[in-house]
Structure formats: C-alpha cells, structure tokens
Amino acid sequence: MERHRQVAAAPKRVAPDAWDVVAGLIVDTLERSSVIDAADVSAVLSLAAPVGIMLIAGGHTDHRPLVVLADPVHLSITTVSGDSALSLDENLAPVPGGASAIEWTVYLPVPEHLRDAAMPIIDGEVHLSLDPPTVVTKAAASQSGSVVDLGAVARRFGGA
C-alpha cells in the first residue's frame, strides 16, 4: 500500500529536528511488526542521521522522496520548506501495514554529487540504500521464487 507523508522543514524546523520527525514516523510505522525491533530501526536511522540532515538542509527531500519499503508498506516522505512549511497540515500517524512487515529498507534520495559523502556513513548497513527503490512484493516474490533483487545486489557490490 503506497502512502505519502510530508514533514515541515525550515523555517518551521531546523534540519536535525525535521530528521527526528522523519525517523519517528518510520519507527512508529515499523514498530507495529512483531518481527522488526523498534530499537534496531531507531539505531539504523541514527546512523543515517548525518545523511538525512544533509538532504533536508539542502532541500533535496523537498523534491525527491525518501522511501521506506517494508512490504506491504511503501512510504514516500518528502519535506516542505519555505512559507509552505509554516502552514503545512502534517499527518505524522503511523502508516497502516507495518504490522505485516518483515524486512525493511530506507532508500535515501542522495544526488550523485553527494554520494561520495554519504556512502561511508551508510556503507554496510543492509537497511539503508542510496539506490532507487526497488519494489518486490510478497506476491511477486512467491511467483518468482525469490525475494532477492539480484540487480540491486550487483549494483551494491560493484557488479553489473
């Protein structure tokens, strides 16, 4: 189920505070799962905080969403900056579907010119990606017999 949330950034919130709201929304959504540990999600998002804050401060997330995939959850989060941030009516309620989630990944919309700065921060963390989101639903995986996106694995490890 695809959902979208908007989070107010500057001037309503400084970038670190906006990141905390984004992270809180993700944790609140995924902690409903009996398989996913909220403390683990929080730790991963703390690791990603420098990248998330950089993206928010630079206005990158105003136009390119951060995406959380945790089948059946498909959550796109954008920020709103400028005068519109002051009047934004935010919906920060957890996204439905989190209780069924087993695996999860946060796709960070890092522009090409910032990838070298972001990669060492998130490198090796399986729940974070700088690649475009790849949607593999449980239904599609059961038909194909695999839940692994081999193209994403190849890109991650310098293959094809």
PDB file of C-alpha atoms in Angstrom:
ATOM      1  CA  MET A   1       0.000   0.000   0.000  1.00  0.00           C
ATOM      2  CA  GLU A   2       1.586   3.209  -1.166  1.00  0.00           C
ATOM      3  CA  ARG A   3       1.386   6.198   1.170  1.00  0.00           C
ATOM      4  CA  HIS A   4       2.935   9.643   1.211  1.00  0.00           C
ATOM      5  CA  ARG A   5       3.738  11.882   4.150  1.00  0.00           C
ATOM      6  CA  GLN A   6       5.047  15.445   4.231  1.00  0.00           C
ATOM      7  CA  VAL A   7       7.173  16.816   7.052  1.00  0.00           C
ATOM      8  CA  ALA A   8       7.674  20.526   7.640  1.00  0.00           C
ATOM      9  CA  ALA A   9      11.297  21.640   7.430  1.00  0.00           C
ATOM     10  CA  ALA A  10      12.774  25.174   7.578  1.00  0.00           C
ATOM     11  CA  PRO A  11      11.684  27.624   8.788  1.00  0.00           C
ATOM     12  CA  LYS A  12       9.290  25.601  10.971  1.00  0.00           C
ATOM     13  CA  ARG A  13      12.002  23.089  11.950  1.00  0.00           C
ATOM     14  CA  VAL A  14      15.760  23.045  11.617  1.00  0.00           C
ATOM     15  CA  ALA A  15      17.074  20.073   9.627  1.00  0.00           C
ATOM     16  CA  PRO A  16      18.043  17.912  12.655  1.00  0.00           C
ATOM     17  CA  ASP A  17      14.563  18.353  14.138  1.00  0.00           C
ATOM     18  CA  ALA A  18      12.907  17.556  10.805  1.00  0.00           C
ATOM     19  CA  TRP A  19      15.054  14.387  10.562  1.00  0.00           C
ATOM     20  CA  ASP A  20      13.910  13.397  14.058  1.00  0.00           C
ATOM     21  CA  VAL A  21      10.284  13.704  12.898  1.00  0.00           C
ATOM     22  CA  VAL A  22      11.000  11.621   9.771  1.00  0.00           C
ATOM     23  CA  ALA A  23      12.803   8.977  11.825  1.00  0.00           C
ATOM     24  CA  GLY A  24       9.988   8.937  14.387  1.00  0.00           C
ATOM     25  CA  LEU A  25       7.415   8.357  11.662  1.00  0.00           C
ATOM     26  CA  ILE A  26       9.425   5.439  10.296  1.00  0.00           C
ATOM     27  CA  VAL A  27       9.959   3.882  13.738  1.00  0.00           C
ATOM     28  CA  ASP A  28       6.283   4.340  14.666  1.00  0.00           C
ATOM     29  CA  THR A  29       5.242   2.595  11.447  1.00  0.00           C
ATOM     30  CA  LEU A  30       7.649  -0.338  11.657  1.00  0.00           C
ATOM     31  CA  GLU A  31       7.449  -0.977  15.404  1.00  0.00           C
ATOM     32  CA  ARG A  32       3.981  -2.431  14.885  1.00  0.00           C
ATOM     33  CA  SER A  33       5.618  -5.507  13.375  1.00  0.00           C
ATOM     34  CA  SER A  34       6.206  -8.466  15.677  1.00  0.00           C
ATOM     35  CA  VAL A  35       9.417  -9.197  13.724  1.00  0.00           C
ATOM     36  CA  ILE A  36      11.006  -5.748  13.443  1.00  0.00           C
ATOM     37  CA  ASP A  37      12.584  -4.306  16.595  1.00  0.00           C
ATOM     38  CA  ALA A  38      11.926  -0.580  17.069  1.00  0.00           C
ATOM     39  CA  ALA A  39      15.301  -0.170  18.787  1.00  0.00           C
ATOM     40  CA  ASP A  40      17.053  -1.596  15.719  1.00  0.00           C
ATOM     41  CA  VAL A  41      15.138   0.740  13.397  1.00  0.00           C
ATOM     42  CA  SER A  42      15.990   3.688  15.633  1.00  0.00           C
ATOM     43  CA  ALA A  43      19.682   2.719  15.686  1.00  0.00           C
ATOM     44  CA  VAL A  44      19.827   2.453  11.891  1.00  0.00           C
ATOM     45  CA  LEU A  45      18.108   5.817  11.482  1.00  0.00           C
ATOM     46  CA  SER A  46      20.539   7.361  13.981  1.00  0.00           C
ATOM     47  CA  LEU A  47      23.356   6.046  11.808  1.00  0.00           C
ATOM     48  CA  ALA A  48      21.689   7.634   8.755  1.00  0.00           C
ATOM     49  CA  ALA A  49      21.047  10.952  10.527  1.00  0.00           C
ATOM     50  CA  PRO A  50      24.021  12.848   9.035  1.00  0.00           C
ATOM     51  CA  VAL A  51      22.848  11.924   5.537  1.00  0.00           C
ATOM     52  CA  GLY A  52      19.194  12.647   6.287  1.00  0.00           C
ATOM     53  CA  ILE A  53      20.022  16.008   7.828  1.00  0.00           C
ATOM     54  CA  MET A  54      22.209  16.905   4.835  1.00  0.00           C
ATOM     55  CA  LEU A  55      19.386  16.015   2.435  1.00  0.00           C
ATOM     56  CA  ILE A  56      16.804  18.011   4.377  1.00  0.00           C
ATOM     57  CA  ALA A  57      19.067  21.049   4.877  1.00  0.00           C
ATOM     58  CA  GLY A  58      19.913  21.075   1.165  1.00  0.00           C
ATOM     59  CA  GLY A  59      16.238  20.913   0.172  1.00  0.00           C
ATOM     60  CA  HIS A  60      16.781  17.619  -1.659  1.00  0.00           C
ATOM     61  CA  THR A  61      13.893  15.895   0.110  1.00  0.00           C
ATOM     62  CA  ASP A  62      11.531  18.697  -0.904  1.00  0.00           C
ATOM     63  CA  HIS A  63      11.586  17.280  -4.444  1.00  0.00           C
ATOM     64  CA  ARG A  64      12.838  13.697  -4.136  1.00  0.00           C
ATOM     65  CA  PRO A  65      11.201  11.464  -1.535  1.00  0.00           C
ATOM     66  CA  LEU A  66      12.905   9.291   0.994  1.00  0.00           C
ATOM     67  CA  VAL A  67      11.211   5.892   0.505  1.00  0.00           C
ATOM     68  CA  VAL A  68      10.568   3.177   3.067  1.00  0.00           C
ATOM     69  CA  LEU A  69       9.780  -0.263   1.678  1.00  0.00           C
ATOM     70  CA  ALA A  70       8.559  -2.855   4.148  1.00  0.00           C
ATOM     71  CA  ASP A  71       6.048  -4.981   2.276  1.00  0.00           C
ATOM     72  CA  PRO A  72       3.148  -4.156   2.324  1.00  0.00           C
ATOM     73  CA  VAL A  73       4.267  -0.647   3.316  1.00  0.00           C
ATOM     74  CA  HIS A  74       5.511   1.675   0.580  1.00  0.00           C
ATOM     75  CA  LEU A  75       6.004   5.037   2.257  1.00  0.00           C
ATOM     76  CA  SER A  76       7.317   8.120   0.472  1.00  0.00           C
ATOM     77  CA  ILE A  77       8.344  11.013   2.714  1.00  0.00           C
ATOM     78  CA  THR A  78       9.075  14.495   1.424  1.00  0.00           C
ATOM     79  CA  THR A  79       9.837  17.678   3.282  1.00  0.00           C
ATOM     80  CA  VAL A  80       8.241  21.057   2.783  1.00  0.00           C
ATOM     81  CA  SER A  81      10.371  24.181   3.157  1.00  0.00           C
ATOM     82  CA  GLY A  82       9.752  27.895   2.984  1.00  0.00           C
ATOM     83  CA  ASP A  83       6.458  29.620   3.693  1.00  0.00           C
ATOM     84  CA  SER A  84       4.530  26.422   2.931  1.00  0.00           C
ATOM     85  CA  ALA A  85       6.220  24.706   5.876  1.00  0.00           C
ATOM     86  CA  LEU A  86       4.603  27.165   8.256  1.00  0.00           C
ATOM     87  CA  SER A  87       1.074  26.225   7.214  1.00  0.00           C
ATOM     88  CA  LEU A  88       1.560  22.530   6.431  1.00  0.00           C
ATOM     89  CA  ASP A  89      -1.031  20.257   7.988  1.00  0.00           C
ATOM     90  CA  GLU A  90       1.171  17.254   8.769  1.00  0.00           C
ATOM     91  CA  ASN A  91      -0.108  13.725   9.104  1.00  0.00           C
ATOM     92  CA  LEU A  92       2.501  12.014  11.248  1.00  0.00           C
ATOM     93  CA  ALA A  93       0.387   8.996  12.152  1.00  0.00           C
ATOM     94  CA  PRO A  94       1.998   5.602  11.597  1.00  0.00           C
ATOM     95  CA  VAL A  95       1.324   4.200   8.153  1.00  0.00           C
ATOM     96  CA  PRO A  96      -1.010   1.187   8.039  1.00  0.00           C
ATOM     97  CA  GLY A  97       0.550  -2.154   7.132  1.00  0.00           C
ATOM     98  CA  GLY A  98       3.563  -2.010   9.415  1.00  0.00           C
ATOM     99  CA  ALA A  99       2.271  -4.929  11.493  1.00  0.00           C
ATOM    100  CA  SER A 100       2.735  -7.248   8.493  1.00  0.00           C
ATOM    101  CA  ALA A 101       6.238  -6.070   7.653  1.00  0.00           C
ATOM    102  CA  ILE A 102       9.152  -8.476   7.963  1.00  0.00           C
ATOM    103  CA  GLU A 103      12.004  -6.864   6.020  1.00  0.00           C
ATOM    104  CA  TRP A 104      12.567  -3.151   5.525  1.00  0.00           C
ATOM    105  CA  THR A 105      14.784  -0.748   3.652  1.00  0.00           C
ATOM    106  CA  VAL A 106      15.046   3.041   3.666  1.00  0.00           C
ATOM    107  CA  TYR A 107      16.067   4.498   0.311  1.00  0.00           C
ATOM    108  CA  LEU A 108      17.806   7.838   0.707  1.00  0.00           C
ATOM    109  CA  PRO A 109      17.492  10.217  -2.291  1.00  0.00           C
ATOM    110  CA  VAL A 110      21.144  11.234  -2.366  1.00  0.00           C
ATOM    111  CA  PRO A 111      22.067  13.175  -5.520  1.00  0.00           C
ATOM    112  CA  GLU A 112      25.045  11.879  -7.468  1.00  0.00           C
ATOM    113  CA  HIS A 113      27.331  14.734  -6.391  1.00  0.00           C
ATOM    114  CA  LEU A 114      26.803  13.856  -2.696  1.00  0.00           C
ATOM    115  CA  ARG A 115      27.108  10.063  -2.938  1.00  0.00           C
ATOM    116  CA  ASP A 116      30.805  10.062  -2.031  1.00  0.00           C
ATOM    117  CA  ALA A 117      29.995  11.897   1.200  1.00  0.00           C
ATOM    118  CA  ALA A 118      27.034   9.657   2.062  1.00  0.00           C
ATOM    119  CA  MET A 119      28.430   6.239   1.175  1.00  0.00           C
ATOM    120  CA  PRO A 120      30.936   5.866   4.059  1.00  0.00           C
ATOM    121  CA  ILE A 121      28.179   6.729   6.546  1.00  0.00           C
ATOM    122  CA  ILE A 122      25.740   4.040   5.422  1.00  0.00           C
ATOM    123  CA  ASP A 123      28.118   1.525   3.850  1.00  0.00           C
ATOM    124  CA  GLY A 124      27.409  -1.989   5.020  1.00  0.00           C
ATOM    125  CA  GLU A 125      24.022  -1.215   6.563  1.00  0.00           C
ATOM    126  CA  VAL A 126      21.534  -3.561   4.877  1.00  0.00           C
ATOM    127  CA  HIS A 127      18.517  -1.432   5.800  1.00  0.00           C
ATOM    128  CA  LEU A 128      19.815   1.695   4.033  1.00  0.00           C
ATOM    129  CA  SER A 129      20.285   2.258   0.332  1.00  0.00           C
ATOM    130  CA  LEU A 130      21.363   5.059  -1.975  1.00  0.00           C
ATOM    131  CA  ASP A 131      19.932   3.209  -4.961  1.00  0.00           C
ATOM    132  CA  PRO A 132      16.476   3.959  -6.369  1.00  0.00           C
ATOM    133  CA  PRO A 133      13.767   1.972  -4.564  1.00  0.00           C
ATOM    134  CA  THR A 134      13.043  -1.489  -5.907  1.00  0.00           C
ATOM    135  CA  VAL A 135       9.599  -2.793  -5.079  1.00  0.00           C
ATOM    136  CA  VAL A 136       9.420  -6.551  -4.571  1.00  0.00           C
ATOM    137  CA  THR A 137       6.113  -7.554  -3.019  1.00  0.00           C
ATOM    138  CA  LYS A 138       5.486 -10.849  -1.246  1.00  0.00           C
ATOM    139  CA  ALA A 139       3.095 -11.867  -4.037  1.00  0.00           C
ATOM    140  CA  ALA A 140       5.661 -11.159  -6.756  1.00  0.00           C
ATOM    141  CA  ALA A 141       8.364 -12.935  -4.773  1.00  0.00           C
ATOM    142  CA  SER A 142       6.243 -16.063  -4.329  1.00  0.00           C
ATOM    143  CA  GLN A 143       5.605 -16.161  -8.083  1.00  0.00           C
ATOM    144  CA  SER A 144       9.280 -15.734  -8.927  1.00  0.00           C
ATOM    145  CA  GLY A 145      10.504 -17.937  -6.090  1.00  0.00           C
ATOM    146  CA  SER A 146      12.921 -15.243  -4.863  1.00  0.00           C
ATOM    147  CA  VAL A 147      12.793 -12.153  -2.672  1.00  0.00           C
ATOM    148  CA  VAL A 148      16.277 -11.044  -3.645  1.00  0.00           C
ATOM    149  CA  ASP A 149      16.625  -8.265  -6.211  1.00  0.00           C
ATOM    150  CA  LEU A 150      19.757  -9.529  -7.939  1.00  0.00           C
ATOM    151  CA  GLY A 151      20.198  -6.265  -9.871  1.00  0.00           C
ATOM    152  CA  ALA A 152      20.303  -4.313  -6.621  1.00  0.00           C
ATOM    153  CA  VAL A 153      22.835  -6.751  -5.173  1.00  0.00           C
ATOM    154  CA  ALA A 154      25.028  -6.405  -8.252  1.00  0.00           C
ATOM    155  CA  ARG A 155      24.839  -2.601  -8.120  1.00  0.00           C
ATOM    156  CA  ARG A 156      25.606  -2.579  -4.400  1.00  0.00           C
ATOM    157  CA  PHE A 157      28.720  -4.700  -4.796  1.00  0.00           C
ATOM    158  CA  GLY A 158      30.014  -3.095  -7.976  1.00  0.00           C
ATOM    159  CA  GLY A 159      28.729  -5.680 -10.428  1.00  0.00           C
ATOM    160  CA  ALA A 160      26.569  -5.049 -13.496  1.00  0.00           C
TER     161      ALA A 160
END
